[in-house]
Short mmCIF file of C-alpha atoms in Angstrom, two decimals:
data_model
loop_
_atom_site.label_atom_id
_atom_site.label_comp_id
_atom_site.label_asym_id
_atom_site.label_seq_id
_atom_site.Cartn_x
_atom_site.Cartn_y
_atom_site.Cartn_z
CA UNK H 1180 0.00 0.00 0.00
CA UNK H 1181 1.27 3.51 -0.76
CA UNK H 1182 1.40 6.08 1.96
CA UNK H 1183 -0.26 9.46 1.47
CA UNK H 1184 3.11 10.75 0.32
CA UNK H 1185 3.28 8.04 -2.33
CA UNK H 1186 6.26 6.28 -0.78
CA UNK H 1187 6.15 2.48 -0.90
CA UNK H 1188 7.53 0.92 2.30
CA UNK H 1189 7.61 -2.85 2.79
CA UNK H 1190 6.05 -2.33 6.20
CA UNK H 1191 3.86 0.63 5.25
CA UNK H 1192 0.43 -0.95 5.16
CA UNK H 1193 -0.86 0.59 8.40
CA UNK H 1194 0.87 3.97 8.01
CA UNK H 1195 -0.74 7.15 6.69
CA UNK H 1196 2.19 9.57 6.84
CA UNK H 1197 5.46 9.73 5.03
CA UNK H 1198 8.45 9.06 7.23
CA UNK H 1199 10.09 12.26 8.39
CA UNK H 1200 13.31 12.89 6.42
CA UNK H 1201 15.10 13.47 9.73
CA UNK H 1202 13.79 10.18 11.13
CA UNK H 1203 14.61 8.36 7.91
CA UNK H 1204 18.17 9.64 7.89
CA UNK H 1205 18.61 9.00 11.62
CA UNK H 1206 17.34 5.42 11.50
CA UNK H 1207 18.96 4.25 8.27
CA UNK H 1208 21.71 1.66 8.62
CA UNK H 1209 22.48 0.91 4.99
CA UNK H 1210 25.63 3.03 5.07
CA UNK H 1211 27.27 0.51 7.39
CA UNK H 1212 25.30 -2.73 7.13
CA UNK H 1213 25.75 -2.89 3.34
CA UNK H 1214 28.88 -4.91 4.06
CA UNK H 1215 26.61 -7.77 5.15
CA UNK H 1216 25.26 -8.23 1.63
CA UNK H 1217 27.07 -11.50 0.98
CA UNK H 1218 25.70 -13.05 4.16
CA UNK H 1219 22.21 -11.67 3.63
CA UNK H 1220 22.13 -13.21 0.17
CA UNK H 1221 23.52 -16.54 1.40
CA UNK H 1222 20.84 -16.67 4.08
CA UNK H 1223 18.13 -15.75 1.58
CA UNK H 1224 19.23 -18.48 -0.81
CA UNK H 1225 19.09 -21.10 1.92
CA UNK H 1226 15.72 -19.80 3.09
CA UNK H 1227 14.33 -19.89 -0.46
CA UNK H 1228 15.44 -23.49 -0.94
CA UNK H 1229 13.75 -24.41 2.33
CA UNK H 1230 10.50 -22.70 1.29
CA UNK H 1231 10.54 -24.72 -1.93
CA UNK H 1232 11.29 -27.89 0.03
CA UNK H 1233 8.14 -27.42 2.16
CA UNK H 1234 5.98 -26.44 -0.83
CA UNK H 1235 5.66 -22.68 -0.24
CA UNK H 1236 7.63 -21.89 -3.41
CA UNK H 1237 7.38 -23.69 -6.74
CA UNK H 1238 10.45 -24.98 -8.51
CA UNK H 1239 10.23 -22.16 -11.03
CA UNK H 1240 9.87 -19.55 -8.29
CA UNK H 1241 12.88 -20.73 -6.33
CA UNK H 1242 15.00 -20.73 -9.49
CA UNK H 1243 13.91 -17.16 -10.22
CA UNK H 1244 14.78 -16.10 -6.70
CA UNK H 1245 18.18 -17.80 -6.72
CA UNK H 1246 19.06 -16.31 -10.11
CA UNK H 1247 17.87 -12.88 -8.99
CA UNK H 1248 19.91 -13.00 -5.79
CA UNK H 1249 23.00 -14.10 -7.71
CA UNK H 1250 22.54 -11.17 -10.10
CA UNK H 1251 22.19 -8.73 -7.21
CA UNK H 1252 25.36 -10.10 -5.62
CA UNK H 1253 27.23 -9.60 -8.89
CA UNK H 1254 25.97 -6.03 -9.13
CA UNK H 1255 27.04 -5.21 -5.58
CA UNK H 1256 30.49 -6.68 -6.14
CA UNK H 1257 30.91 -4.77 -9.38
CA UNK H 1258 29.76 -1.52 -7.71
CA UNK H 1259 26.79 -1.11 -10.05
CA UNK H 1260 24.11 -1.74 -7.44
CA UNK H 1261 22.35 1.41 -6.22
CA UNK H 1262 21.73 1.36 -2.48
CA UNK H 1263 18.66 3.34 -1.46
CA UNK H 1264 18.76 4.92 2.01
CA UNK H 1265 14.97 5.20 2.14
CA UNK H 1266 14.86 1.39 2.23
CA UNK H 1267 16.70 1.59 5.56
CA UNK H 1268 18.95 -1.47 5.58
CA UNK H 1269 20.67 -4.15 3.56
CA UNK H 1270 17.74 -6.56 3.93
CA UNK H 1271 15.15 -4.24 2.41
CA UNK H 1272 17.51 -3.04 -0.30
CA UNK H 1273 18.13 -6.58 -1.48
CA UNK H 1274 14.49 -7.63 -1.15
CA UNK H 1275 13.26 -4.59 -3.09
CA UNK H 1276 15.81 -5.18 -5.85
CA UNK H 1277 14.82 -8.83 -6.02
CA UNK H 1278 11.13 -7.98 -6.42
CA UNK H 1279 12.00 -5.52 -9.18
CA UNK H 1280 13.93 -8.28 -10.97
CA UNK H 1281 11.66 -11.31 -10.56
CA UNK H 1282 8.27 -9.90 -9.60
CA UNK H 1283 5.80 -11.79 -7.41
CA UNK H 1284 8.20 -14.64 -6.62
CA UNK H 1285 10.47 -12.14 -4.88
CA UNK H 1286 7.58 -11.02 -2.67
CA UNK H 1287 7.31 -14.56 -1.32
CA UNK H 1288 10.90 -14.72 -0.07
CA UNK H 1289 10.18 -13.07 3.27
CA UNK H 1290 7.66 -15.79 4.14
CA UNK H 1291 8.36 -17.25 7.62
CA UNK H 1292 11.13 -14.85 8.53
CA UNK H 1293 11.60 -11.38 10.01
CA UNK H 1294 14.35 -8.84 9.76
CA UNK H 1295 14.92 -9.68 13.42
CA UNK H 1296 16.08 -13.24 12.81
CA UNK H 1297 17.54 -12.25 9.43
CA UNK H 1298 20.01 -9.75 10.90
CA UNK H 1299 20.92 -12.14 13.68
CA UNK H 1300 21.78 -14.68 11.01
CA UNK H 1301 23.81 -12.20 8.96
CA UNK H 1302 25.90 -11.17 11.96
CA UNK H 1303 26.59 -14.77 12.91
CA UNK H 1304 27.70 -15.61 9.38
CA UNK H 1305 29.86 -12.48 9.29
CA UNK H 1306 31.49 -13.15 12.66
CA UNK H 1307 32.12 -16.77 11.76
CA UNK H 1308 34.17 -15.63 8.78
CA UNK H 1309 35.89 -12.85 10.73
CA UNK H 1310 36.82 -15.23 13.54
CA UNK H 1311 38.44 -17.66 11.11
CA UNK H 1312 40.29 -14.75 9.50
CA UNK H 1313 41.61 -13.53 12.86
CA UNK H 1314 42.60 -17.07 13.85
CA UNK H 1315 44.70 -17.33 10.69
CA UNK H 1316 46.37 -13.98 11.39
CA UNK H 1317 47.07 -14.96 15.00
CA UNK H 1318 48.77 -18.13 13.78
CA UNK H 1319 50.95 -16.08 11.41
CA UNK H 1320 51.85 -13.73 14.25
CA UNK H 1321 52.82 -16.66 16.45
CA UNK H 1322 55.02 -17.96 13.65
CA UNK H 1323 56.77 -14.59 13.63
CA UNK H 1324 57.55 -14.78 17.34
CA UNK H 1325 58.69 -18.38 17.03
CA UNK H 1326 60.98 -17.50 14.11
CA UNK H 1327 62.61 -14.73 16.15
CA UNK H 1328 62.94 -17.04 19.17
CA UNK H 1329 64.74 -19.57 16.97
CA UNK H 1330 66.97 -16.96 15.33
CA UNK H 1331 68.10 -15.43 18.62
CA UNK H 1332 68.19 -18.59 20.68
CA UNK H 1333 70.89 -18.35 23.35
CA UNK H 1334 70.87 -14.54 23.59
CA UNK H 1335 70.49 -13.44 27.21
CA UNK H 1336 68.79 -10.20 28.25
CA UNK H 1337 67.56 -8.64 31.48
CA UNK H 1338 64.07 -9.66 32.49
CA UNK H 1339 62.09 -6.83 34.07
CA UNK H 1340 59.57 -6.32 36.82
CA UNK H 1341 58.31 -2.80 37.55
CA UNK H 1342 60.45 -1.85 34.52
CA UNK H 1343 63.52 -2.50 36.69
CA UNK H 1344 66.12 -5.10 35.83
CA UNK H 1345 65.16 -8.21 37.75
CA UNK H 1346 66.69 -11.50 36.55
CA UNK H 1347 68.45 -12.67 33.40
CA UNK H 1348 66.30 -14.52 30.85
CA UNK H 1349 66.72 -15.79 27.33
CA UNK H 1350 65.41 -13.36 24.73
CA UNK H 1351 63.69 -16.40 23.22
CA UNK H 1352 61.88 -16.97 26.51
CA UNK H 1353 60.63 -13.39 26.46
CA UNK H 1354 59.43 -13.70 22.86
CA UNK H 1355 57.68 -16.99 23.55
CA UNK H 1356 55.71 -15.29 26.32
CA UNK H 1357 53.87 -13.48 23.52
CA UNK H 1358 53.41 -16.76 21.69
CA UNK H 1359 51.53 -17.98 24.76
CA UNK H 1360 49.42 -14.81 24.97
CA UNK H 1361 48.28 -15.17 21.39
CA UNK H 1362 47.67 -18.89 21.88
CA UNK H 1363 45.12 -17.94 24.54
CA UNK H 1364 43.60 -15.44 22.12
CA UNK H 1365 43.18 -18.22 19.56
CA UNK H 1366 41.58 -20.45 22.18
CA UNK H 1367 39.15 -17.68 23.17
CA UNK H 1368 38.12 -17.05 19.57
CA UNK H 1369 37.71 -20.77 18.91
CA UNK H 1370 35.52 -21.07 21.98
CA UNK H 1371 33.52 -18.00 20.94
CA UNK H 1372 32.90 -19.66 17.58
CA UNK H 1373 30.83 -22.33 19.32
CA UNK H 1374 28.34 -19.66 20.44
CA UNK H 1375 28.48 -17.85 17.09
CA UNK H 1376 27.78 -21.01 15.12
CA UNK H 1377 24.09 -21.34 16.03
CA UNK H 1378 21.28 -20.80 13.47
CA UNK H 1379 18.73 -18.15 14.56
CA UNK H 1380 16.74 -18.07 11.31
CA UNK H 1381 13.25 -19.46 11.81
CA UNK H 1382 12.70 -17.54 15.03
CA UNK H 1383 10.64 -14.93 13.19
CA UNK H 1384 10.11 -11.60 14.88
CA UNK H 1385 10.22 -13.24 18.33
CA UNK H 1386 7.69 -16.11 18.54
CA UNK H 1387 8.64 -18.41 15.68
CA UNK H 1388 6.19 -19.16 12.86
CA UNK H 1389 3.07 -21.24 12.34
CA UNK H 1390 4.36 -22.32 8.93
CA UNK H 1391 5.96 -25.80 8.64
CA UNK H 1392 9.55 -24.64 8.16
CA UNK H 1393 12.56 -26.97 8.20
CA UNK H 1394 15.21 -25.24 10.31
CA UNK H 1395 17.56 -28.22 10.25
CA UNK H 1396 17.67 -28.05 6.45
CA UNK H 1397 18.64 -24.35 6.57
CA UNK H 1398 21.26 -25.12 9.23
CA UNK H 1399 22.84 -27.74 6.98
CA UNK H 1400 22.77 -25.41 3.98
CA UNK H 1401 24.59 -22.69 5.93
CA UNK H 1402 26.96 -24.94 7.87
CA UNK H 1403 25.50 -24.43 11.33
CA UNK H 1404 25.87 -27.42 13.69
CA UNK H 1405 23.18 -26.09 16.06
CA UNK H 1406 19.75 -24.46 15.85
CA UNK H 1407 18.68 -21.88 18.44
CA UNK H 1408 16.45 -23.28 21.18
CA UNK H 1409 14.37 -20.21 22.05
CA UNK H 1410 12.98 -17.79 19.49
CA UNK H 1411 12.88 -14.81 21.85
CA UNK H 1412 16.46 -15.33 22.90
CA UNK H 1413 17.59 -15.92 19.32
CA UNK H 1414 16.44 -12.52 18.01
CA UNK H 1415 17.70 -10.54 21.01
CA UNK H 1416 20.92 -12.42 21.83
CA UNK H 1417 24.06 -10.41 21.25
CA UNK H 1418 26.24 -12.31 23.73
CA UNK H 1419 28.22 -13.81 20.88
CA UNK H 1420 29.09 -10.29 19.69
CA UNK H 1421 30.15 -9.26 23.19
CA UNK H 1422 32.37 -12.33 23.40
CA UNK H 1423 33.89 -11.51 20.04
CA UNK H 1424 34.54 -7.90 21.11
CA UNK H 1425 36.06 -9.08 24.39
CA UNK H 1426 38.35 -11.45 22.50
CA UNK H 1427 39.28 -8.60 20.15
CA UNK H 1428 39.99 -6.38 23.14
CA UNK H 1429 42.45 -8.85 24.61
CA UNK H 1430 44.16 -9.39 21.26
CA UNK H 1431 44.63 -5.64 20.87
CA UNK H 1432 45.87 -5.30 24.45
CA UNK H 1433 48.44 -8.02 23.84
CA UNK H 1434 49.53 -6.26 20.67
CA UNK H 1435 49.69 -3.02 22.63
CA UNK H 1436 51.91 -4.55 25.31
CA UNK H 1437 54.40 -5.76 22.73
CA UNK H 1438 54.20 -2.43 20.94
CA UNK H 1439 55.08 -0.66 24.18
CA UNK H 1440 58.17 -2.83 24.52
CA UNK H 1441 59.18 -2.08 20.95
CA UNK H 1442 58.81 1.64 21.61
CA UNK H 1443 60.99 1.36 24.71
CA UNK H 1444 63.51 -1.09 23.29
CA UNK H 1445 64.05 0.88 20.08
CA UNK H 1446 64.85 4.08 22.01
CA UNK H 1447 68.46 5.19 22.41
CA UNK H 1448 68.12 4.61 26.14
CA UNK H 1449 67.63 0.87 25.55
CA UNK H 1450 68.79 0.24 21.96
CA UNK H 1451 67.82 -3.42 22.29
CA UNK H 1452 66.12 -3.63 18.89
CA UNK H 1453 66.09 -1.94 15.51
CA UNK H 1454 62.75 -1.62 13.74
CA UNK H 1455 63.02 -1.68 9.96
CA UNK H 1456 62.78 1.76 8.37
CA UNK H 1457 59.70 0.76 6.41
CA UNK H 1458 57.71 0.65 9.65
CA UNK H 1459 58.90 4.00 10.98
CA UNK H 1460 58.57 7.65 10.06
CA UNK H 1461 60.63 10.80 10.47
CA UNK H 1462 59.95 14.19 11.95
CA UNK H 1463 58.76 17.20 9.98
CA UNK H 1464 61.23 19.39 11.87
CA UNK H 1465 63.95 17.16 13.40
CA UNK H 1466 65.98 15.47 10.66
CA UNK H 1467 67.59 12.89 12.96
CA UNK H 1468 64.36 11.31 14.18
CA UNK H 1469 63.23 7.76 13.48
CA UNK H 1470 59.85 7.33 15.12
CA UNK H 1471 58.26 3.91 15.87
CA UNK H 1472 54.89 5.04 14.53
CA UNK H 1473 53.44 1.62 13.73
CA UNK H 1474 53.87 0.24 17.28
CA UNK H 1475 52.56 3.54 18.64
CA UNK H 1476 49.47 3.37 16.43
CA UNK H 1477 48.82 -0.26 17.34
CA UNK H 1478 49.13 0.72 20.99
CA UNK H 1479 46.80 3.68 20.47
CA UNK H 1480 44.13 1.67 18.68
CA UNK H 1481 43.57 -0.44 21.79
CA UNK H 1482 41.44 2.43 23.11
CA UNK H 1483 38.86 2.16 20.35
CA UNK H 1484 38.67 -1.64 20.59
CA UNK H 1485 38.10 -1.50 24.34
CA UNK H 1486 35.59 1.30 23.77
CA UNK H 1487 33.65 -0.83 21.27
CA UNK H 1488 33.20 -3.54 23.89
CA UNK H 1489 31.94 -0.99 26.40
CA UNK H 1490 29.60 0.51 23.79
CA UNK H 1491 27.84 -2.78 23.07
CA UNK H 1492 27.60 -3.75 26.73
CA UNK H 1493 25.97 -0.40 27.40
CA UNK H 1494 23.48 -0.88 24.55
CA UNK H 1495 22.45 -4.25 26.01
CA UNK H 1496 22.34 -3.17 29.65
CA UNK H 1497 18.69 -2.09 29.94
CA UNK H 1498 16.97 -3.91 27.09
CA UNK H 1499 13.78 -5.86 27.78
CA UNK H 1500 12.86 -8.90 25.72
CA UNK H 1501 13.03 -9.33 22.86
CA UNK H 1502 14.17 -7.35 19.79
CA UNK H 1503 14.54 -3.57 20.21
CA UNK H 1504 15.78 -1.09 17.61
CA UNK H 1505 18.64 -0.24 19.99
CA UNK H 1506 20.25 -3.40 18.65
CA UNK H 1507 20.94 -1.61 15.39
CA UNK H 1508 23.81 -0.06 17.35
CA UNK H 1509 25.53 -3.44 17.65
CA UNK H 1510 27.08 -3.51 14.19
CA UNK H 1511 29.41 -0.53 13.98
CA UNK H 1512 31.39 -1.47 17.12
CA UNK H 1513 31.73 -5.03 15.83
CA UNK H 1514 32.76 -3.95 12.34
CA UNK H 1515 35.25 -1.45 13.71
CA UNK H 1516 36.88 -3.90 16.12
CA UNK H 1517 37.10 -6.63 13.50
CA UNK H 1518 38.71 -4.21 11.05
CA UNK H 1519 41.05 -2.65 13.61
CA UNK H 1520 42.30 -5.92 15.06
CA UNK H 1521 42.67 -7.50 11.62
CA UNK H 1522 44.76 -4.58 10.35
CA UNK H 1523 46.82 -4.44 13.54
CA UNK H 1524 47.62 -8.15 13.37
CA UNK H 1525 48.50 -7.97 9.68
CA UNK H 1526 50.91 -5.07 10.08
CA UNK H 1527 52.50 -6.62 13.17
CA UNK H 1528 53.11 -9.87 11.29
CA UNK H 1529 55.09 -7.87 8.72
CA UNK H 1530 56.83 -5.76 11.34
CA UNK H 1531 58.16 -8.83 13.18
CA UNK H 1532 60.03 -9.89 10.06
CA UNK H 1533 61.84 -6.54 10.10
CA UNK H 1534 63.10 -6.63 13.70
CA UNK H 1535 66.81 -6.87 14.42
CA UNK H 1536 67.92 -7.40 18.02
CA UNK H 1537 71.24 -6.00 19.23
CA UNK H 1538 72.93 -9.05 20.76
CA UNK H 1539 75.90 -7.13 22.16
CA UNK H 1540 73.85 -4.46 23.91
CA UNK H 1541 71.45 -7.03 25.32
CA UNK H 1542 74.44 -8.89 26.72
CA UNK H 1543 75.97 -5.75 28.26
CA UNK H 1544 72.62 -4.91 29.86
CA UNK H 1545 72.87 -8.06 31.98
CA UNK H 1546 76.20 -6.95 33.46
CA UNK H 1547 74.63 -4.33 35.73
CA UNK H 1548 71.72 -4.19 38.13
CA UNK H 1549 72.62 -7.14 40.42
CA UNK H 1550 70.34 -9.37 38.36
CA UNK H 1551 71.78 -12.59 39.80
CA UNK H 1552 71.03 -11.55 43.40
CA UNK H 1553 68.19 -14.08 43.61
CA UNK H 1554 70.58 -16.79 42.46
CA UNK H 1555 72.90 -15.93 45.36
CA UNK H 1556 69.96 -16.17 47.78
CA UNK H 1557 68.98 -19.56 46.37
CA UNK H 1558 72.63 -20.63 46.60
CA UNK H 1559 72.52 -19.87 50.33
CA UNK H 1560 69.24 -21.80 50.65
CA UNK H 1561 71.03 -24.83 49.24
CA UNK H 1562 73.56 -24.27 52.05
CA UNK H 1563 70.68 -24.78 54.51
CA UNK H 1564 70.10 -21.11 55.28
CA UNK H 1565 66.37 -20.19 55.55
CA UNK H 1566 65.24 -18.14 52.56
CA UNK H 1567 64.29 -15.05 54.57
CA UNK H 1568 67.74 -15.00 56.14
CA UNK H 1569 69.34 -15.59 52.77
CA UNK H 1570 67.29 -12.72 51.32
CA UNK H 1571 68.56 -10.37 54.05
CA UNK H 1572 72.17 -11.48 53.58
CA UNK H 1573 72.08 -10.83 49.84
CA UNK H 1574 70.36 -7.50 50.44
CA UNK H 1575 73.30 -6.48 52.62
CA UNK H 1576 75.71 -7.62 49.91
CA UNK H 1577 73.87 -5.50 47.33
CA UNK H 1578 73.99 -2.47 49.63
CA UNK H 1579 77.74 -3.02 49.97
CA UNK H 1580 78.07 -3.19 46.18
CA UNK H 1581 76.14 0.04 45.73
CA UNK H 1582 78.28 1.82 48.28
CA UNK H 1583 81.48 0.57 46.65
CA UNK H 1584 80.28 0.88 43.04
CA UNK H 1585 80.71 -2.82 42.33
CA UNK H 1586 78.64 -5.60 40.85
CA UNK H 1587 78.07 -8.87 42.69
CA UNK H 1588 80.20 -10.70 40.13
CA UNK H 1589 83.12 -8.39 40.96
CA UNK H 1590 83.18 -9.25 44.67
CA UNK H 1591 86.05 -11.40 45.84
CA UNK H 1592 85.41 -14.61 47.76
CA UNK H 1593 86.68 -12.91 50.90
CA UNK H 1594 84.19 -10.05 50.44
CA UNK H 1595 81.32 -12.47 49.90
CA UNK H 1596 82.26 -14.50 52.97
CA UNK H 1597 81.93 -11.39 55.15
CA UNK H 1598 78.17 -11.74 54.58
CA UNK H 1599 78.02 -15.52 55.05
CA UNK H 1600 80.77 -18.00 55.84
CA UNK H 1601 78.91 -20.67 53.92
CA UNK H 1602 79.92 -19.06 50.61
CA UNK H 1603 82.53 -21.11 48.75
CA UNK H 1604 84.36 -20.95 45.42
CA UNK H 1605 81.44 -22.58 43.61
CA UNK H 1606 79.41 -19.40 44.12
CA UNK H 1607 80.81 -17.94 40.89
CA UNK H 1608 79.09 -20.66 38.87
CA UNK H 1609 75.72 -19.14 39.75
CA UNK H 1610 76.67 -15.45 39.80
CA UNK H 1611 77.22 -15.40 36.05
CA UNK H 1612 74.16 -14.80 33.89
CA UNK H 1613 74.57 -18.01 31.89
CA UNK H 1614 74.65 -20.10 35.04
CA UNK H 1615 71.68 -18.19 36.37
CA UNK H 1616 69.62 -18.74 33.23
CA UNK H 1617 70.45 -22.41 32.86
CA UNK H 1618 69.73 -23.17 36.50
CA UNK H 1619 66.03 -22.43 35.89
CA UNK H 1620 65.29 -25.69 34.14
CA UNK H 1621 61.84 -26.47 35.54
CA UNK H 1622 59.04 -26.61 32.98
CA UNK H 1623 58.19 -23.07 31.95
CA UNK H 1624 61.54 -21.70 33.09
CA UNK H 1625 64.14 -19.74 31.15
CA UNK H 1626 66.88 -22.39 31.01
CA UNK H 1627 68.06 -23.27 27.51
CA UNK H 1628 66.74 -26.81 27.86
CA UNK H 1629 63.27 -25.64 28.95
CA UNK H 1630 63.06 -22.92 26.31
CA UNK H 1631 64.21 -25.24 23.55
CA UNK H 1632 61.53 -27.71 24.59
CA UNK H 1633 58.88 -24.94 24.48
CA UNK H 1634 60.19 -23.67 21.14
CA UNK H 1635 60.14 -27.11 19.55
CA UNK H 1636 56.60 -27.71 20.78
CA UNK H 1637 55.48 -24.34 19.41
CA UNK H 1638 56.97 -25.12 16.01
CA UNK H 1639 55.27 -28.51 16.00
CA UNK H 1640 51.92 -27.02 17.00
CA UNK H 1641 52.18 -24.41 14.24
CA UNK H 1642 53.32 -26.92 11.66
CA UNK H 1643 56.69 -25.27 10.99
#
């Protein structure tokens, strides 16, 4: 039915006024949900086949619909399709175009479905693809860390707590810490996929349908192992999006943490690593500058990804059952986080291949800061001195070193014995950084044997 203003809306039968231009502009989502076209068409094709299967479409009608949808998809991909904002969203744009192409058969396509379950389907299909894409990028990033750990195996550096030199560790051990972080990110995304991979189509607006639909058939067509159990929940559930955004947030935070270390380590104060020129920029006024812009941008983009999670949680906070138009606000945060994290991972994969660690400077950095003090305390423990007493003894030795501008390794045996008579000549085996590192051989430790075991397992797990 046409409204008084002569505008044909798919839902306009009971309306007598033209939609306000301000309201139409404010409520339109086509400018961002057009990217769902591929998923909307895939869902429509599966739905059409199901309608034919249960006798609500003839064979000729379903063929018309499938051909029409394929033609629309080709037009969108070739940038010849004209999106119409007055049709509000991707669903109505595609449906209207289909009707214009195939006539009455196209008007039957929306039988037994609502935009409510349709958009839920589209987002699940979209996030399924995005999750697999991010999983592949995470695996490539892990390979980058593993390759660096292999290349620099044996290089010792200071490990830090509170950004103060703490204990010596293998650089490979430090790099593999990020391998573990991103392994957890992969596990989270894989787990999230179980909740994403549920078919909502068939739930209708909120109460299901009286028509004899075959949801299991549609699920098989679209590769869903599960069908939603409650129609009201299915059209209003956005938990899977929140989970995806939370997983994205942690990925970006992990990228940000490594970026922070690159910013610090590439400074002249550290000079632990050189970032390839192709990932840096200069200054418009200071000719000598080489700025680590890519790590800084990756670090900075964590704010928007965290913000997107907060935005969706806030949208959901006060919503009653079931579908509410507020849920239109779910897509932009999801799209933005998926794009941001994908781009950040991709550029970091490339950046890793352009890192060059300064072996000599890393080695010199372990020569100061009393970083084998804990080893001396543990040495005393093995001499049957209680740890708290050993801790105090070594603390006194460090204070002596500070006062006399010496390192622990520079103290003579006589000087060391003034703090504890149990100290013997074998103490120098553990005061050196190599002895310190290789003494930590328990699973998960920084000893060469433990790190090599972890590195080999990582390479096996990644298939490299």
